[in-house]
XYZ file of C-alpha atoms in Angstrom:
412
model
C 0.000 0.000 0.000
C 1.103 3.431 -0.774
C 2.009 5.738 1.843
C -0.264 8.094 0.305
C -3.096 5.187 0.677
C -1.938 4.948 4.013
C -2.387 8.649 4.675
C -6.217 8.978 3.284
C -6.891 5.624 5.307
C -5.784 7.798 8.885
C -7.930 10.764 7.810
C -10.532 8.392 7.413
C -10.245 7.109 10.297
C -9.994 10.837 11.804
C -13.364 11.327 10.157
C -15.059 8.379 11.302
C -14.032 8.842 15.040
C -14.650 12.823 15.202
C -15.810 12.910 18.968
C -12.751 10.796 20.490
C -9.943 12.389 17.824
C -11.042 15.945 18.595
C -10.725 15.251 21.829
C -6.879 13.946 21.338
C -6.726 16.546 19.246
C -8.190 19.605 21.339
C -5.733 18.080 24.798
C -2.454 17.930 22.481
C -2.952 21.550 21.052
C -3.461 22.770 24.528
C -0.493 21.189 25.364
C 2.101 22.260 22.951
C 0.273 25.853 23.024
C 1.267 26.007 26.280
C 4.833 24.920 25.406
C 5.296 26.762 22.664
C 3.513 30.112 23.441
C 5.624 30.180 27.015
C 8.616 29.831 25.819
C 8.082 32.366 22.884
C 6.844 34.533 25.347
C 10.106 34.231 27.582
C 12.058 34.928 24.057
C 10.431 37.855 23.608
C 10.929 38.695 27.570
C 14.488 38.130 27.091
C 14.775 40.077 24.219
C 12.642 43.309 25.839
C 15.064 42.901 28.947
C 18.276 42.959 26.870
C 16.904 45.785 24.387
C 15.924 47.819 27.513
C 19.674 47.481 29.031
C 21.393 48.216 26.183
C 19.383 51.628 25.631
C 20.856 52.004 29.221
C 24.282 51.725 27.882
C 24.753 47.603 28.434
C 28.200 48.122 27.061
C 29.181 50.046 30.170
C 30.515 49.096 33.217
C 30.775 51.619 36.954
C 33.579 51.778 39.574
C 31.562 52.516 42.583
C 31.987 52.159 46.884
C 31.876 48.774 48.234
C 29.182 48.121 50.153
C 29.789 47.624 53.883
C 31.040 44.039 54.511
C 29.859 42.483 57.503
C 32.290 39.535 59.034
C 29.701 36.521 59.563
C 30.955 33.787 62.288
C 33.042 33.754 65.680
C 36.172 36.137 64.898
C 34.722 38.778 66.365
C 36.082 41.356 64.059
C 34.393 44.779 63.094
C 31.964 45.805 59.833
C 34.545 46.670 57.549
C 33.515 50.299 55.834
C 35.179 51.261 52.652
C 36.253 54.920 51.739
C 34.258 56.902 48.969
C 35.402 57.128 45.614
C 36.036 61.226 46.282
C 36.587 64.147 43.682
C 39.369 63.739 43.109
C 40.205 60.325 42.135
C 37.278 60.185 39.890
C 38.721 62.997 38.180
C 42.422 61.360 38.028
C 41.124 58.309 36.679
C 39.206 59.948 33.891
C 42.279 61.590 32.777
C 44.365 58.827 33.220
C 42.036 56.065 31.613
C 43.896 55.855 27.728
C 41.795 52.831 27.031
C 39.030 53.747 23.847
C 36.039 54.030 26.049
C 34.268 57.274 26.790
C 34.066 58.264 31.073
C 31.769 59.922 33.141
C 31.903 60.547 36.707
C 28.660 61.161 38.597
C 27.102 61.886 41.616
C 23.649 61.217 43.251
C 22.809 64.177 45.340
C 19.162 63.733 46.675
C 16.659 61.066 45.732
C 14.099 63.618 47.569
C 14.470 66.921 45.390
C 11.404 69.434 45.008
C 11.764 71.266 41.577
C 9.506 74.832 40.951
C 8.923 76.794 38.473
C 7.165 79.774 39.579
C 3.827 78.262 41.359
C 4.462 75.045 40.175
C 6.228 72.570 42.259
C 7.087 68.845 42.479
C 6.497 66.175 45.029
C 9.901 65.860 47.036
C 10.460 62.943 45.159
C 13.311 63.713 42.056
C 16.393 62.319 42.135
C 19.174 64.893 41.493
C 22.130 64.171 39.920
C 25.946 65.945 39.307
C 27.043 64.433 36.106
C 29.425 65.501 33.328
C 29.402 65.949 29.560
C 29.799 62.491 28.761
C 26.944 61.382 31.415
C 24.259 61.140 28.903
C 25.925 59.160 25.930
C 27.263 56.130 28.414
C 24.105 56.208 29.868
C 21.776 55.587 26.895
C 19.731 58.733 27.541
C 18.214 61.069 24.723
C 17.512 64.650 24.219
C 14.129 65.025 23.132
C 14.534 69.125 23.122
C 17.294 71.159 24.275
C 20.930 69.690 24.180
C 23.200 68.296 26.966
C 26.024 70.146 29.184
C 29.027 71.259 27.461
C 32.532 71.095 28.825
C 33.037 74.057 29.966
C 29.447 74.295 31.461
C 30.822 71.547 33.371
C 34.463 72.565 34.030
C 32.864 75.860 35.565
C 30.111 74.651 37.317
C 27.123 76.660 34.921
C 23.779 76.615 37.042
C 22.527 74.794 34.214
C 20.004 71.753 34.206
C 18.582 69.053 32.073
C 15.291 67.376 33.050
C 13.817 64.116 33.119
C 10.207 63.551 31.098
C 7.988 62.969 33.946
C 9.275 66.445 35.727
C 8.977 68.534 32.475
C 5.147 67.671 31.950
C 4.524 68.307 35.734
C 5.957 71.647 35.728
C 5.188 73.127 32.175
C 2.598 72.661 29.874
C 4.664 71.133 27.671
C 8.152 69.987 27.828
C 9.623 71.826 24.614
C 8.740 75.178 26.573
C 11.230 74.353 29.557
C 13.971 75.658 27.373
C 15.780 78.523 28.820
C 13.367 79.157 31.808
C 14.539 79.338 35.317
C 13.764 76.479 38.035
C 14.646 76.480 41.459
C 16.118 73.333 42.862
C 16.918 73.843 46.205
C 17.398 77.356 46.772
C 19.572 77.530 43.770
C 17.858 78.899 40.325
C 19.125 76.784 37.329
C 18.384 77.393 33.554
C 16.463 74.734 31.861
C 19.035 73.414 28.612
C 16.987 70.287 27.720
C 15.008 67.660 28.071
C 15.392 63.928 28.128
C 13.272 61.769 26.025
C 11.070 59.263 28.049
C 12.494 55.666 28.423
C 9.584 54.656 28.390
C 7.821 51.469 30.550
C 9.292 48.912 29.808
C 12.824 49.915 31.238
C 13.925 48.361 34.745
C 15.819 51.753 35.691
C 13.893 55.007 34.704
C 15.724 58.573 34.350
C 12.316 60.322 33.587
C 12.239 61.605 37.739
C 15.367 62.882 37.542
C 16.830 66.213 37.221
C 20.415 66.573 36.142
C 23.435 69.686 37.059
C 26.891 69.900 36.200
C 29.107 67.282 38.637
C 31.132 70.744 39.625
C 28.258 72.898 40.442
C 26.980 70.484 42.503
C 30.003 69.660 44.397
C 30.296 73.417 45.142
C 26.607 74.085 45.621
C 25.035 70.484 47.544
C 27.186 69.995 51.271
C 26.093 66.717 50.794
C 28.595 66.090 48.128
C 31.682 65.872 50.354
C 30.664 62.817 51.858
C 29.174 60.982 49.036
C 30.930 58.682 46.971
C 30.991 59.185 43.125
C 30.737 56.798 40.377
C 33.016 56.391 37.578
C 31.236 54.934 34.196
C 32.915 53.451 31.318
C 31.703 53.090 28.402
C 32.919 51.028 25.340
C 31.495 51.382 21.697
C 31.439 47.598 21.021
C 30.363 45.299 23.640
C 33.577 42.902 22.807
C 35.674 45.477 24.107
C 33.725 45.380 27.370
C 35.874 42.862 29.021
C 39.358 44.472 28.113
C 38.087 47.610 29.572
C 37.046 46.341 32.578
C 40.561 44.692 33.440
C 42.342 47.847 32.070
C 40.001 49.961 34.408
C 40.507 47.713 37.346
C 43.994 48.019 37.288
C 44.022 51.634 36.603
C 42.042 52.328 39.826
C 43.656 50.173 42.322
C 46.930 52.166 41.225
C 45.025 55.716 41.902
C 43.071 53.993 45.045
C 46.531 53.006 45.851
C 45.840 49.610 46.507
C 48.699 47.014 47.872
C 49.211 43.692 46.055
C 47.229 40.896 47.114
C 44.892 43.025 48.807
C 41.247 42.902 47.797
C 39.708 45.481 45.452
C 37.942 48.500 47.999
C 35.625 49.367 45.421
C 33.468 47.437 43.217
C 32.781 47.060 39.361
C 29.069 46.367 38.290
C 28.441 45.658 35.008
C 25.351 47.630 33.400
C 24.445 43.812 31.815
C 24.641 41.889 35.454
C 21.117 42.507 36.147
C 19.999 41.712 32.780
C 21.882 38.144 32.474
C 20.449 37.722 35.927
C 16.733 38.247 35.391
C 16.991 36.150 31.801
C 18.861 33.401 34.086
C 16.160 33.198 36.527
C 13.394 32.717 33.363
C 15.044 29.208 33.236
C 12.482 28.027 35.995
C 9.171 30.040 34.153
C 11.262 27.531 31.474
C 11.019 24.367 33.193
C 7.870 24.887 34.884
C 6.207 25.358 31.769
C 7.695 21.829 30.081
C 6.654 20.134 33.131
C 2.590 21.176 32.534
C 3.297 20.602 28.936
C 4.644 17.093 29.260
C 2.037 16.251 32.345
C -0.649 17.478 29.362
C 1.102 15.489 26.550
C 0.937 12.267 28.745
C -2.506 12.957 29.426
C -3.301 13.113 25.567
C -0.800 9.907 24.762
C -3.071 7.601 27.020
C -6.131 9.267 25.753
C -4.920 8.541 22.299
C -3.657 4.935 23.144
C -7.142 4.264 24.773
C -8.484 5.509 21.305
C -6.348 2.957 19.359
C -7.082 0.268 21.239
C -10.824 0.497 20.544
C -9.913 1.138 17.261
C -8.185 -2.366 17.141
C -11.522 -3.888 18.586
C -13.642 -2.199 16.337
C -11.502 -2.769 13.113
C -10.672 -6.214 14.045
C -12.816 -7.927 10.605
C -10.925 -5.126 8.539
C -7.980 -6.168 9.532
C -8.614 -9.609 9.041
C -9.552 -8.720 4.984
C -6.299 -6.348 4.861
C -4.579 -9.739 5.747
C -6.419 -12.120 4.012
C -5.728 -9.807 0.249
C -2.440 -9.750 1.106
C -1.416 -7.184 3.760
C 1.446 -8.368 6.130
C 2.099 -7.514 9.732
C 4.400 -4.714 9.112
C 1.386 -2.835 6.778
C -1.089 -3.155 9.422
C 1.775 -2.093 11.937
C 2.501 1.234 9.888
C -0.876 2.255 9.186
C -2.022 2.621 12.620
C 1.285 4.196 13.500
C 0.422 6.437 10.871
C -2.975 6.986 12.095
C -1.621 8.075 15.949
C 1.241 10.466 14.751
C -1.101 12.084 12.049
C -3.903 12.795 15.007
C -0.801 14.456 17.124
C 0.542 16.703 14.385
C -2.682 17.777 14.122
C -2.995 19.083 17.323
C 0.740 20.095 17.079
C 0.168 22.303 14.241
C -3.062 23.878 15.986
C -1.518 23.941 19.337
C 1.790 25.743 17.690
C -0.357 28.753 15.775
C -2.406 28.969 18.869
C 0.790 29.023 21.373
C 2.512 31.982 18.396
C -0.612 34.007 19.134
C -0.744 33.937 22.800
C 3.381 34.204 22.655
C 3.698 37.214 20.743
C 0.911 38.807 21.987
C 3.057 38.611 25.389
C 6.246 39.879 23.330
C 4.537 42.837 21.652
C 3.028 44.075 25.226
C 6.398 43.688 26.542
C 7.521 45.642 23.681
C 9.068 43.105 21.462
C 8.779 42.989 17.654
C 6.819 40.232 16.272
C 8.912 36.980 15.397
C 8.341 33.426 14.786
C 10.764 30.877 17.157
C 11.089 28.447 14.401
C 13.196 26.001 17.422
C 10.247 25.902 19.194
C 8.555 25.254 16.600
C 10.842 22.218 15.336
C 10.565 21.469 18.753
C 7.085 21.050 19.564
C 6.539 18.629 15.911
C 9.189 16.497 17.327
C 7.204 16.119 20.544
C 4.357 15.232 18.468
C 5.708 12.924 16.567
C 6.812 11.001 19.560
C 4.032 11.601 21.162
C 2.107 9.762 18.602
C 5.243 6.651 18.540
C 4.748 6.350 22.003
C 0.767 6.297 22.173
C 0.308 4.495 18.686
C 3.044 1.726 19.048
C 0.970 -1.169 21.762
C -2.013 -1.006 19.328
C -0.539 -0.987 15.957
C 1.396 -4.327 17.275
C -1.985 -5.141 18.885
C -3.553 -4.972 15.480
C 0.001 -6.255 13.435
C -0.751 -9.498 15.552
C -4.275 -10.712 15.014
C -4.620 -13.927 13.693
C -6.720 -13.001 9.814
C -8.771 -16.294 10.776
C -10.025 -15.134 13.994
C -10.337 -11.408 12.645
C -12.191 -12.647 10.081
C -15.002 -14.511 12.060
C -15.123 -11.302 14.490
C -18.636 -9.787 14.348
């Protein structure tokens, strides 16, 4: 018999048993929907997370204070505190660094600023921030309107500012009219020279509260400055240079920190991507959480189908019997019910696939990925199928390959 034959038999046999093959069908399509529209979801997840981080600047890297490091156990020792990165040796690093990387030195001066603009006035609330001229190119931001400090804006400490989305709308009408007016931060009056564009919601870190001054104006103008640590950020222009940098940098600052061999680093390097590998790392369980309910589903549908074979075998049993008695042999009987099982699965493979792009992508596009079809998954979730229908088909098809053609023959 000819494999097409063979095929037009199994949809026959589809056709004849609609209630219990829809069935099949309906439980397999739910379960490879699931499979399949998770895990495209979580590819679209990953790919929103490492879009968002490299509009941060992912090919960046900080020098910043080590956190306070607490001695656990019975040595009795104190909290070890480590010094601020000060003024100065931010500075002397960004002079000294020769490596091809741009650097930026910054300095978080509140994280409860009030911003007004004649009766206007924020919640206390903004985050201000001393940064320099290169501040806004390592860090991903865009102007939307305006433009970004200059050198020597910076170099002589200009009461200039750039603002954050979110506090342009709340204090003007619109944020291309903050140009050139004055704002009080403070008790300081600062001259509006631009405005960032919005990251937007699906970023993890936000800019769109924060207001922005020259590093030097507010190291002369903010007390709170002398005490707080700055942060030194590197940034590279292809991320395969990100790795030489950091080494190069390392070294560089335990020279200016003045560092003694074999003595731990007292400041730390976080990599802008760190959080992003670590959130797309900890999607592996979402990962294997959802194969478990797809494989609990798939088994479900495997013994449904086998239990749908079987009867088949019982009700096909004179059929078979003819097949044999014109001339079909153990191994055609064997193939067409094989045939039968892994055509009901594909089925519901190819239904539960589009259904599981659908509900996938729908999840990528509100997370703010593009549209895209995870052909792996795909490959992936026929393959299951196909076993699927091996596994389920394979008792009755020998079940049937068996029967004597004289006893199938006198079956009523």
């Amino acid at each position: 018999m000819k494999f097409a034959e063979q095929i037009n038999l199994a949809f026959k046999f589809i056709i004849n048993n609609k209630l219990r093959a829809t069935l099949t069908i309906i439980i397999i399509a739910l379960g490879i929907a699931a499979l399949v529209g998770i895990l495209t979801a979580i590819d679209g997840m990953k790919g929103s997370i490492s879009s968002s981080f490299t509009n941060m600047g992912a090919n960046s890297f900080s020098l910043r204070n080590k956190s306070l490091v607490v001695n656990v156990g019975g040595d009795n020792k104190q909290p070890r505190v480590f010094r601020p990165i000060s003024f100065d040796e931010a500075t002397n690093f960004k002079t000294q660094f020769q490596f091809p990387a741009w650097v930026t030195l910054s300095i978080r001066l509140s994280q409860i600023a009030t911003l007004e603009f004649k009766s206007k006035k924020t919640n206390p609330n903004i985050g201000l921030m001393g940064v320099d001229e290169n501040y806004f190119k390592v860090s991903g931001n865009e102007i939307a309107f305006g433009r970004t400090f200059s050198q020597q804006e910076v170099t002589e400490g200009t009461a200039v500012a750039v603002l954050g989305k979110d506090i342009a709308n709340k204090l003007f009408k619109k944020p291309s009219v903050a140009i050139n007016e004055l704002i009080s931060i403070g008790h300081i009056q600062y001259r509006v020279i631009g405005v960032l564009a919005s990251k937007g919601v699906s970023q993890f870190v936000s800019s769109d509260n924060n207001a922005y001054i020259p590093v030097i104006n507010g190291k002369r103008s903010w007390p709170v400055a002398a005490k707080t640590s700055y942060v030194i950020t590197i940034g590279v222009a292809k991320y395969q240079l990100l790795n030489p940098a950091v080494s190069e940098a390392e070294g560089k600052f335990r020279i200016i920190r003045k560092t003694k061999l074999g003595i731990d680093n007292d400041f730390e390097i976080l990599r802008s991507d760190d959080l992003a590998h670590e959130l797309i790392a900890n999607l592996k369980y979402v990962t294997w959480a959802c194969v478990f309910i797809a494989i609990i589903t798939l088994l479900g549908a495997a013994i449904g189908l086998m239990n749908i074979m079987l009867v088949s075998v019982n009700e096909r049993t004179r059929e078979i019997g003819i097949s044999k008695a014109i001339g079909a042999n153990n191994r055609t009987i064997l193939k067409q019910f094989l045939i039968e099982s892994v055509l009901i699965c594909q089925i519901g493979g190819v239904l539960g696939i589009l259904l599981g792009l659908l509900i996938g992508n729908a999840v990528s596009l509100m997370m703010g990925s593009a549209f895209f079809i995870p052909w792996q998954w795909i490959s992936l979730g026929l393959i299951i199928c196909f076993v699927v229908g091996i596994a389920a088909g394979i008792y009755p098809a020998i079940t049937a390959a068996k029967l004597n053609p004289i006893n199938a023959l006198r079956n009523e």
